[in-house]
PDB file of C-alpha atoms and ligand atoms in Angstrom:
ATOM      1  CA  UNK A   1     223.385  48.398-192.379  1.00 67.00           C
ATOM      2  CA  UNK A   2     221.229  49.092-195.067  1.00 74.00           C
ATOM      3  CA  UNK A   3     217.835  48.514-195.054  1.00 79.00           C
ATOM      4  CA  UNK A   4     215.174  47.340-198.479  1.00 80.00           C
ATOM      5  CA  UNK A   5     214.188  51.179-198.987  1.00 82.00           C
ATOM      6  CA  UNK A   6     217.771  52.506-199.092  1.00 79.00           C
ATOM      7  CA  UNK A   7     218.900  49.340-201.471  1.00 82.00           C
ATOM      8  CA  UNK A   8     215.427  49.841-203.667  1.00 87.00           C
ATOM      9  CA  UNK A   9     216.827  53.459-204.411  1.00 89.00           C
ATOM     10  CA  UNK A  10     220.129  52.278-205.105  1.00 92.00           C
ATOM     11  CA  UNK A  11     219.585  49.524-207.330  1.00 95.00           C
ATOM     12  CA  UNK A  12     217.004  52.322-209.488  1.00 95.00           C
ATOM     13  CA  UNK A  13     220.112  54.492-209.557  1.00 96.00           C
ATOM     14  CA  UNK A  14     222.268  51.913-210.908  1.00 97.00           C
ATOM     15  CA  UNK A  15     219.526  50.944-213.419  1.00 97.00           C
ATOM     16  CA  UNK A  16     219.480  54.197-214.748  1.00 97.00           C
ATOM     17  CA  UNK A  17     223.459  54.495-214.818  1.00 98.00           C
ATOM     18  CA  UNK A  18     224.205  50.737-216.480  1.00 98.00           C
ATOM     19  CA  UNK A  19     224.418  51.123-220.488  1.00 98.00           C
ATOM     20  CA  UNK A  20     222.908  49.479-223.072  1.00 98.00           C
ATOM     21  CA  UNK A  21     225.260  48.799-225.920  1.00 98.00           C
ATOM     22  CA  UNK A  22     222.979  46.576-228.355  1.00 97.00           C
ATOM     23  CA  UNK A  23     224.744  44.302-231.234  1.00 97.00           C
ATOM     24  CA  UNK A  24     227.838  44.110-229.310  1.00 96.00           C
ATOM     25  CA  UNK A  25     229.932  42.436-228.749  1.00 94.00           C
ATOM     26  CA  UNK A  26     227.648  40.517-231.850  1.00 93.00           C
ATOM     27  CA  UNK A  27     224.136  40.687-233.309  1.00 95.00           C
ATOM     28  CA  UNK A  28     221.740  40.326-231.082  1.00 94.00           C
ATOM     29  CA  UNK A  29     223.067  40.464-227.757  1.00 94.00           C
ATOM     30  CA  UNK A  30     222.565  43.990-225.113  1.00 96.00           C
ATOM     31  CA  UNK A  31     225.902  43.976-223.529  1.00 97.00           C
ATOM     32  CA  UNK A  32     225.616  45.756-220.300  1.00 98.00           C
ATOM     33  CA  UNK A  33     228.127  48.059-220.001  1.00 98.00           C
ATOM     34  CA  UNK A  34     229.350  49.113-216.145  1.00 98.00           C
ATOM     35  CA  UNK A  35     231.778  51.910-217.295  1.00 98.00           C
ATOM     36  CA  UNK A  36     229.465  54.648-216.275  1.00 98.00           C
ATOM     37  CA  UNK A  37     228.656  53.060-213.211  1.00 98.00           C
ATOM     38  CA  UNK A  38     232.430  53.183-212.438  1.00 98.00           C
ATOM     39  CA  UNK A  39     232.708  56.618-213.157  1.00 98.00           C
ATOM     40  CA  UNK A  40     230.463  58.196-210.603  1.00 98.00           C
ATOM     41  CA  UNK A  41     232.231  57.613-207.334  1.00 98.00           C
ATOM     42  CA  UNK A  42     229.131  58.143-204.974  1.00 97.00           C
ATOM     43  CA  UNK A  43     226.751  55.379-206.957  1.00 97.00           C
ATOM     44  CA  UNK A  44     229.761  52.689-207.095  1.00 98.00           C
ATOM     45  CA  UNK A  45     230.482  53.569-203.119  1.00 98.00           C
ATOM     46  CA  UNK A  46     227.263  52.358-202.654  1.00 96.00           C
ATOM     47  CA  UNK A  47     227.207  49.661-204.786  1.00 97.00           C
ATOM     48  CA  UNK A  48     230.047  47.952-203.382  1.00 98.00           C
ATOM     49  CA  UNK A  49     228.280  48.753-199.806  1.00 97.00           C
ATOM     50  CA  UNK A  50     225.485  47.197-200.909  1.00 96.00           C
ATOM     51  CA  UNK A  51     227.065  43.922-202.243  1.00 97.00           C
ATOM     52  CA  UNK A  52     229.125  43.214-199.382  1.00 98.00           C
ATOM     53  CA  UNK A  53     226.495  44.005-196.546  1.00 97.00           C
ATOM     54  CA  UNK A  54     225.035  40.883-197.217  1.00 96.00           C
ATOM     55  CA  UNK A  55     227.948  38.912-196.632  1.00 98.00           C
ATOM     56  CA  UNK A  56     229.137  40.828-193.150  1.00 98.00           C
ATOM     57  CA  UNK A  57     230.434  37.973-190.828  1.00 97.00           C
ATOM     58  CA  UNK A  58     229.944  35.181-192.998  1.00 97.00           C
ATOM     59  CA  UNK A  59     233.486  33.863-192.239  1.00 98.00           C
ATOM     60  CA  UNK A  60     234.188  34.882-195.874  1.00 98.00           C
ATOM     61  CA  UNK A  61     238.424  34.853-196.071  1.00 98.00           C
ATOM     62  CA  UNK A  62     238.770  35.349-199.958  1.00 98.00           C
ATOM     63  CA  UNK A  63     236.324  36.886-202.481  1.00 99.00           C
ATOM     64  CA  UNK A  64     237.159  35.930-206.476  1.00 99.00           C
ATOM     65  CA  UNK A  65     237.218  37.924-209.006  1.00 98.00           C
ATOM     66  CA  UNK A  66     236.087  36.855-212.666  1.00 98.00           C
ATOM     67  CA  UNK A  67     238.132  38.322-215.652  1.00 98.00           C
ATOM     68  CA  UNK A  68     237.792  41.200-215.928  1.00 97.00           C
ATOM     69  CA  UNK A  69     235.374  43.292-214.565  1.00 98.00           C
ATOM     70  CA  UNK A  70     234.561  40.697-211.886  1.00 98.00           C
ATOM     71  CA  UNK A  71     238.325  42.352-210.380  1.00 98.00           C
ATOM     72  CA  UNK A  72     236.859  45.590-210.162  1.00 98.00           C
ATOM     73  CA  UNK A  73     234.165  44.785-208.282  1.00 98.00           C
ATOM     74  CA  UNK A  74     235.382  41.723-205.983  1.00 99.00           C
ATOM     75  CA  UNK A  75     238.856  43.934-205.056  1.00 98.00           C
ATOM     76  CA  UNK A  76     236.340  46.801-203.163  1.00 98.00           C
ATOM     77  CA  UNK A  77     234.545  43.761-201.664  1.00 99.00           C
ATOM     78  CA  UNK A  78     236.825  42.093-200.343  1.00 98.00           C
ATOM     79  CA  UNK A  79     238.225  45.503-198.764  1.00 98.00           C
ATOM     80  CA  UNK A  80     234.932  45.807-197.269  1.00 98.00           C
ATOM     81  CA  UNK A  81     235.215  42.357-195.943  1.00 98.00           C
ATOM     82  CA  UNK A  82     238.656  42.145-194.895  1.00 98.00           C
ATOM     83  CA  UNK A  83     239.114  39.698-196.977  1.00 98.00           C
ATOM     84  CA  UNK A  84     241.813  38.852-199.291  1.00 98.00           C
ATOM     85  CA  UNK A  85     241.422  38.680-203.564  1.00 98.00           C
ATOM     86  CA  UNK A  86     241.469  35.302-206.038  1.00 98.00           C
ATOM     87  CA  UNK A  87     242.123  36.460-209.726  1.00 98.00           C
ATOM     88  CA  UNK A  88     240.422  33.734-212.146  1.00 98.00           C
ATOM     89  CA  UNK A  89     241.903  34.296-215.308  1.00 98.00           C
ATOM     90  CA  UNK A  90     241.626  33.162-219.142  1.00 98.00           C
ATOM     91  CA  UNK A  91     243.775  30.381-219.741  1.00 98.00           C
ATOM     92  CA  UNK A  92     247.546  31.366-219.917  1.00 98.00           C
ATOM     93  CA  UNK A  93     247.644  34.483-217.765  1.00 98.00           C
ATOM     94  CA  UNK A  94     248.300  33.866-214.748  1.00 98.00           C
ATOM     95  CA  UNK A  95     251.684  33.175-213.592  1.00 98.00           C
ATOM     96  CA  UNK A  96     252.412  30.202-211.243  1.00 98.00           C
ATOM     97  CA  UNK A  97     250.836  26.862-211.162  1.00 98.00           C
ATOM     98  CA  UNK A  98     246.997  26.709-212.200  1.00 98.00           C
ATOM     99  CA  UNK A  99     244.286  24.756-212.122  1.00 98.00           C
ATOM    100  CA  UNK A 100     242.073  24.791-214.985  1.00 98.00           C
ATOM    101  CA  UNK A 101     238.361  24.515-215.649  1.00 98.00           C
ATOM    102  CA  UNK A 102     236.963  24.240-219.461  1.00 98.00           C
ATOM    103  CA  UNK A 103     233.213  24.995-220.356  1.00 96.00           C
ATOM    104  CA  UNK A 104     230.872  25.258-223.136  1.00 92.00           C
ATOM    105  CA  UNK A 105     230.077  28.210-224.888  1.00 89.00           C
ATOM    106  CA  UNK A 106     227.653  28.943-227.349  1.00 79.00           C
ATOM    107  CA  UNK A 107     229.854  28.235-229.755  1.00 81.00           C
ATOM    108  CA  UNK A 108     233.059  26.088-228.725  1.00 89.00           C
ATOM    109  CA  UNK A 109     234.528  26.572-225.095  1.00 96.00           C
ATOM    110  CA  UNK A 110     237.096  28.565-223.186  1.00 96.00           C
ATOM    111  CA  UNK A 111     239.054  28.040-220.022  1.00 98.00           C
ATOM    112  CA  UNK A 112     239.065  29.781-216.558  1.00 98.00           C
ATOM    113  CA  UNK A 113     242.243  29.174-214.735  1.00 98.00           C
ATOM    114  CA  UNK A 114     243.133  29.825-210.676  1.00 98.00           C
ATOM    115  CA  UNK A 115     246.394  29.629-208.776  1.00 98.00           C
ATOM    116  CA  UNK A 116     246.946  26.340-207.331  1.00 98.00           C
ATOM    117  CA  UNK A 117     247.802  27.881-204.122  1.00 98.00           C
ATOM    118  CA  UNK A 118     244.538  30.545-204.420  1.00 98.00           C
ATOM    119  CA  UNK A 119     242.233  28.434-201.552  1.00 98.00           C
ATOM    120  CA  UNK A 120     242.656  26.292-198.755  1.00 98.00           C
ATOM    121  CA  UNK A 121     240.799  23.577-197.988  1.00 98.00           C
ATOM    122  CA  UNK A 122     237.709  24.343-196.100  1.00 98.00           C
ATOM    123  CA  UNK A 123     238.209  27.980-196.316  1.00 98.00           C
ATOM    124  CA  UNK A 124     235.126  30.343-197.487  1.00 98.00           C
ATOM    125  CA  UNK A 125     234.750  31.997-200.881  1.00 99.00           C
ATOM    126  CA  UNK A 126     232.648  34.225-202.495  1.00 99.00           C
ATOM    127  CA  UNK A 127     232.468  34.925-206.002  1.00 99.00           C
ATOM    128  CA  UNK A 128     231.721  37.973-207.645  1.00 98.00           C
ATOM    129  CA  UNK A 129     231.343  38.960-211.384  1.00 98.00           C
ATOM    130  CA  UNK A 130     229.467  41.783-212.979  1.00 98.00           C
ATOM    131  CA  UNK A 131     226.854  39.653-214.961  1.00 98.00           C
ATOM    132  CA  UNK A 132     225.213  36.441-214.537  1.00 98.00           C
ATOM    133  CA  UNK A 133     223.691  35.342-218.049  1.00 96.00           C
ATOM    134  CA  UNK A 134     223.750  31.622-219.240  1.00 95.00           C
ATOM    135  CA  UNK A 135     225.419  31.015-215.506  1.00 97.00           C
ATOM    136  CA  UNK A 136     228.650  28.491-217.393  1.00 97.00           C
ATOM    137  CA  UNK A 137     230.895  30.782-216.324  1.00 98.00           C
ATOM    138  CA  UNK A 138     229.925  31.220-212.613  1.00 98.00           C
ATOM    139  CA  UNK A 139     229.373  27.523-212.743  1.00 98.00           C
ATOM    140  CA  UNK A 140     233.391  26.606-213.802  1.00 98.00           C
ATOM    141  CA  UNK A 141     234.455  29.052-211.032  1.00 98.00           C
ATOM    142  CA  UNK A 142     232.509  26.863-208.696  1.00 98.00           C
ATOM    143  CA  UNK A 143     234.052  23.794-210.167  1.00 98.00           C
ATOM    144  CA  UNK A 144     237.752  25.716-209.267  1.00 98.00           C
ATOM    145  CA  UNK A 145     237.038  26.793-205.549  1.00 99.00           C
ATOM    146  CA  UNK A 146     235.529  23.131-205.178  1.00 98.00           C
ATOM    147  CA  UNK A 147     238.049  21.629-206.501  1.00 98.00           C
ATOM    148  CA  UNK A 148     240.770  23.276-204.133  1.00 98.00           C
ATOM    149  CA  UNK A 149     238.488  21.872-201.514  1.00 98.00           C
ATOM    150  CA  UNK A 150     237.014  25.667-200.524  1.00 98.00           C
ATOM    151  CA  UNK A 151     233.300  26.332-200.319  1.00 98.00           C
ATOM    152  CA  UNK A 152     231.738  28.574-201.746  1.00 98.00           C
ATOM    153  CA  UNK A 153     229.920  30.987-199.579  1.00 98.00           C
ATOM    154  CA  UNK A 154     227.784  33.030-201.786  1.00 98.00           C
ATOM    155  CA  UNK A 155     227.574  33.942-205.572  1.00 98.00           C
ATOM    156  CA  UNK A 156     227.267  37.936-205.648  1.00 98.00           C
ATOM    157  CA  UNK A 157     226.320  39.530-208.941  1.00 98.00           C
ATOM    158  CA  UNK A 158     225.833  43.200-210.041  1.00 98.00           C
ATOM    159  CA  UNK A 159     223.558  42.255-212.829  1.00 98.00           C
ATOM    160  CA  UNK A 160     221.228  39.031-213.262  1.00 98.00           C
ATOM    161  CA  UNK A 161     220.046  38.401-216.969  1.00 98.00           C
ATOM    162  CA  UNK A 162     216.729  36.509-215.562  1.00 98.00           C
ATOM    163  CA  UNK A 163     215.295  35.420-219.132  1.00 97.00           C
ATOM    164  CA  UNK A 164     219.201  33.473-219.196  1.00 96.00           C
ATOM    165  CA  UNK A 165     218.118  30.909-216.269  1.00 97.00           C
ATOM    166  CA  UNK A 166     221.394  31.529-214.888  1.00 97.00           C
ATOM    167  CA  UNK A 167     220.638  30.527-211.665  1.00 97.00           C
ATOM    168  CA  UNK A 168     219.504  26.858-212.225  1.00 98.00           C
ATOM    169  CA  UNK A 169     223.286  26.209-213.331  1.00 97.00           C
ATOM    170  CA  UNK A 170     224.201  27.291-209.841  1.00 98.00           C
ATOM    171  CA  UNK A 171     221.695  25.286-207.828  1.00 97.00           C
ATOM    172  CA  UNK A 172     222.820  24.287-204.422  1.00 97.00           C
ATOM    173  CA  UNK A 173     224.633  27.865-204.121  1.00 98.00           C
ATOM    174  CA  UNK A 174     223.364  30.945-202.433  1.00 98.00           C
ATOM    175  CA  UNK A 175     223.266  33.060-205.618  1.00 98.00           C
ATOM    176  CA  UNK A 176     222.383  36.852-205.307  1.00 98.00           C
ATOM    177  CA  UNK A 177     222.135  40.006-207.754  1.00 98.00           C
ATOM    178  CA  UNK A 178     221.982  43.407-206.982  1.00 96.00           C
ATOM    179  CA  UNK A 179     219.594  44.488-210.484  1.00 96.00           C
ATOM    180  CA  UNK A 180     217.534  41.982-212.536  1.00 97.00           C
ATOM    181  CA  UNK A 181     216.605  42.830-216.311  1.00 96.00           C
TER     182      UNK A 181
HETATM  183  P1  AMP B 201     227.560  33.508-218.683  1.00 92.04           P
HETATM  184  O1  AMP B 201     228.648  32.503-218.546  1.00 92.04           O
HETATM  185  O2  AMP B 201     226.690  33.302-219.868  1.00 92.04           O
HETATM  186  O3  AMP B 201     226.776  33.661-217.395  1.00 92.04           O
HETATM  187  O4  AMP B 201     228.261  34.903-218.974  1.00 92.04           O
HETATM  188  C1  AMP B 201     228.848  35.615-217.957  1.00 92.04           C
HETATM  189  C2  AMP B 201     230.079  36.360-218.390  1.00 92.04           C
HETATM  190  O5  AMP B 201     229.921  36.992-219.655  1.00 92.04           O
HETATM  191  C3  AMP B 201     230.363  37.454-217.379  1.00 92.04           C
HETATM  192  O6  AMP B 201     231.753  37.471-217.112  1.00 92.04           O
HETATM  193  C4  AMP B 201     229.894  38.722-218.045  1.00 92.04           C
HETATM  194  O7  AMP B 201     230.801  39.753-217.829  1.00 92.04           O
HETATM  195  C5  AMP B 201     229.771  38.392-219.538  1.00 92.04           C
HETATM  196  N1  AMP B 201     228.454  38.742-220.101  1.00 92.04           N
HETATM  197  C6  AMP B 201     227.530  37.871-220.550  1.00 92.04           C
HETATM  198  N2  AMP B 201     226.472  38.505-221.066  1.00 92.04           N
HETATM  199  C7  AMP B 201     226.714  39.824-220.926  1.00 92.04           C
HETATM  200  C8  AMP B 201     225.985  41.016-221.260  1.00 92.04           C
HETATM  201  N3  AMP B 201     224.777  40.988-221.846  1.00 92.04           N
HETATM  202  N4  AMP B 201     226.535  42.211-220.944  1.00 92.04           N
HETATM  203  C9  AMP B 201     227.753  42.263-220.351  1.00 92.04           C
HETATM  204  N5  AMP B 201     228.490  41.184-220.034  1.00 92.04           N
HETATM  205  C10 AMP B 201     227.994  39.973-220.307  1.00 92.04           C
END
């Protein structure tokens, strides 16, 4: 287990690691990049430890994975977990039957898409991404497990974007982050 000191020294570690790339991938927005995170074995170890401590014994059978750094971090997770991996995908990807879930962006809207085959009913998800910001993409995942008749267990993210309001998309869910900005 780990306990609030060990996790408080972690997430400062990953704080310090986590780049800030501003004006990309536009004006205005701080895109926070993971890749150095990823390189240092020992602070993602821990990171993944962290993230799926929480969820020990929750009954959790499959953890998702959001294109495409939400793989990298939901495939460790789910190891921890013993649980098996969803891919959600951009529309057109993914190779057998799909549904599909369509949501706004800032400007126009994209698609998510899961295997038709990726949950069974009643069976317990969690979904894991690297950022929460504006929450619409979390929020059309939901829509996908929901849909499939799963439940979703828990929304685990590396990074929250507070000043986004993320979270109120995702009301009703257990949504947690591992660093706020
Ligand atoms: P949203 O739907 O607004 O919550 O955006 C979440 C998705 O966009 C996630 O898959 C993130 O990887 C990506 N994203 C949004 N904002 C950022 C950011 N500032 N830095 C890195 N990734 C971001």
């Amino acid at each position: 287990m780990i306990n609030n000191a060990q996790s408080e020294m972690i997430t400062e570690r990953i704080k310090k690691i986590v780049r800030d790339v501003p004006d990309f991938p536009k004006k205005g927005i701080i895109f926070k990049d993971i890749t150095p995170l990823l390189a240092d074995n020992a602070t993602f170890t821990e990171t993944i430890k962290c993230m799926a401590a929480k969820y020990k014994g929750c009954g959790i059978t499959k953890v998702l994975g959001i294109e495409a750094r939400g793989f990298i971090l939901a495939a460790p997770i789910a190891m921890e977990l013993g649980a098996g991996i969803i891919p959600v995908r951009k529309k057109g990807k993914l190779p057998y039957k799909t549904i599909s879930e369509t949501y706004a962006l800032e400007y126009g809207e994209d698609t998510l898409q899961m295997h038709e085959d990726a949950v069974r009913k009643g069976e317990k998800v969690l979904i894991v991404d690297d950022v929460l910001a504006t929450g619409g993409t979390a929020k059309a995942v939901v829509a996908l497990v929901e849909k499939l008749g799963g439940k979703v267990e828990g929304i685990a993210m590396l990074i929250e974007l507070e000043f986004l309001n993320g979270r109120k998309k995702l009301a009703g869910h257990d949504v947690f982050s591992l660093i706020k900005y």
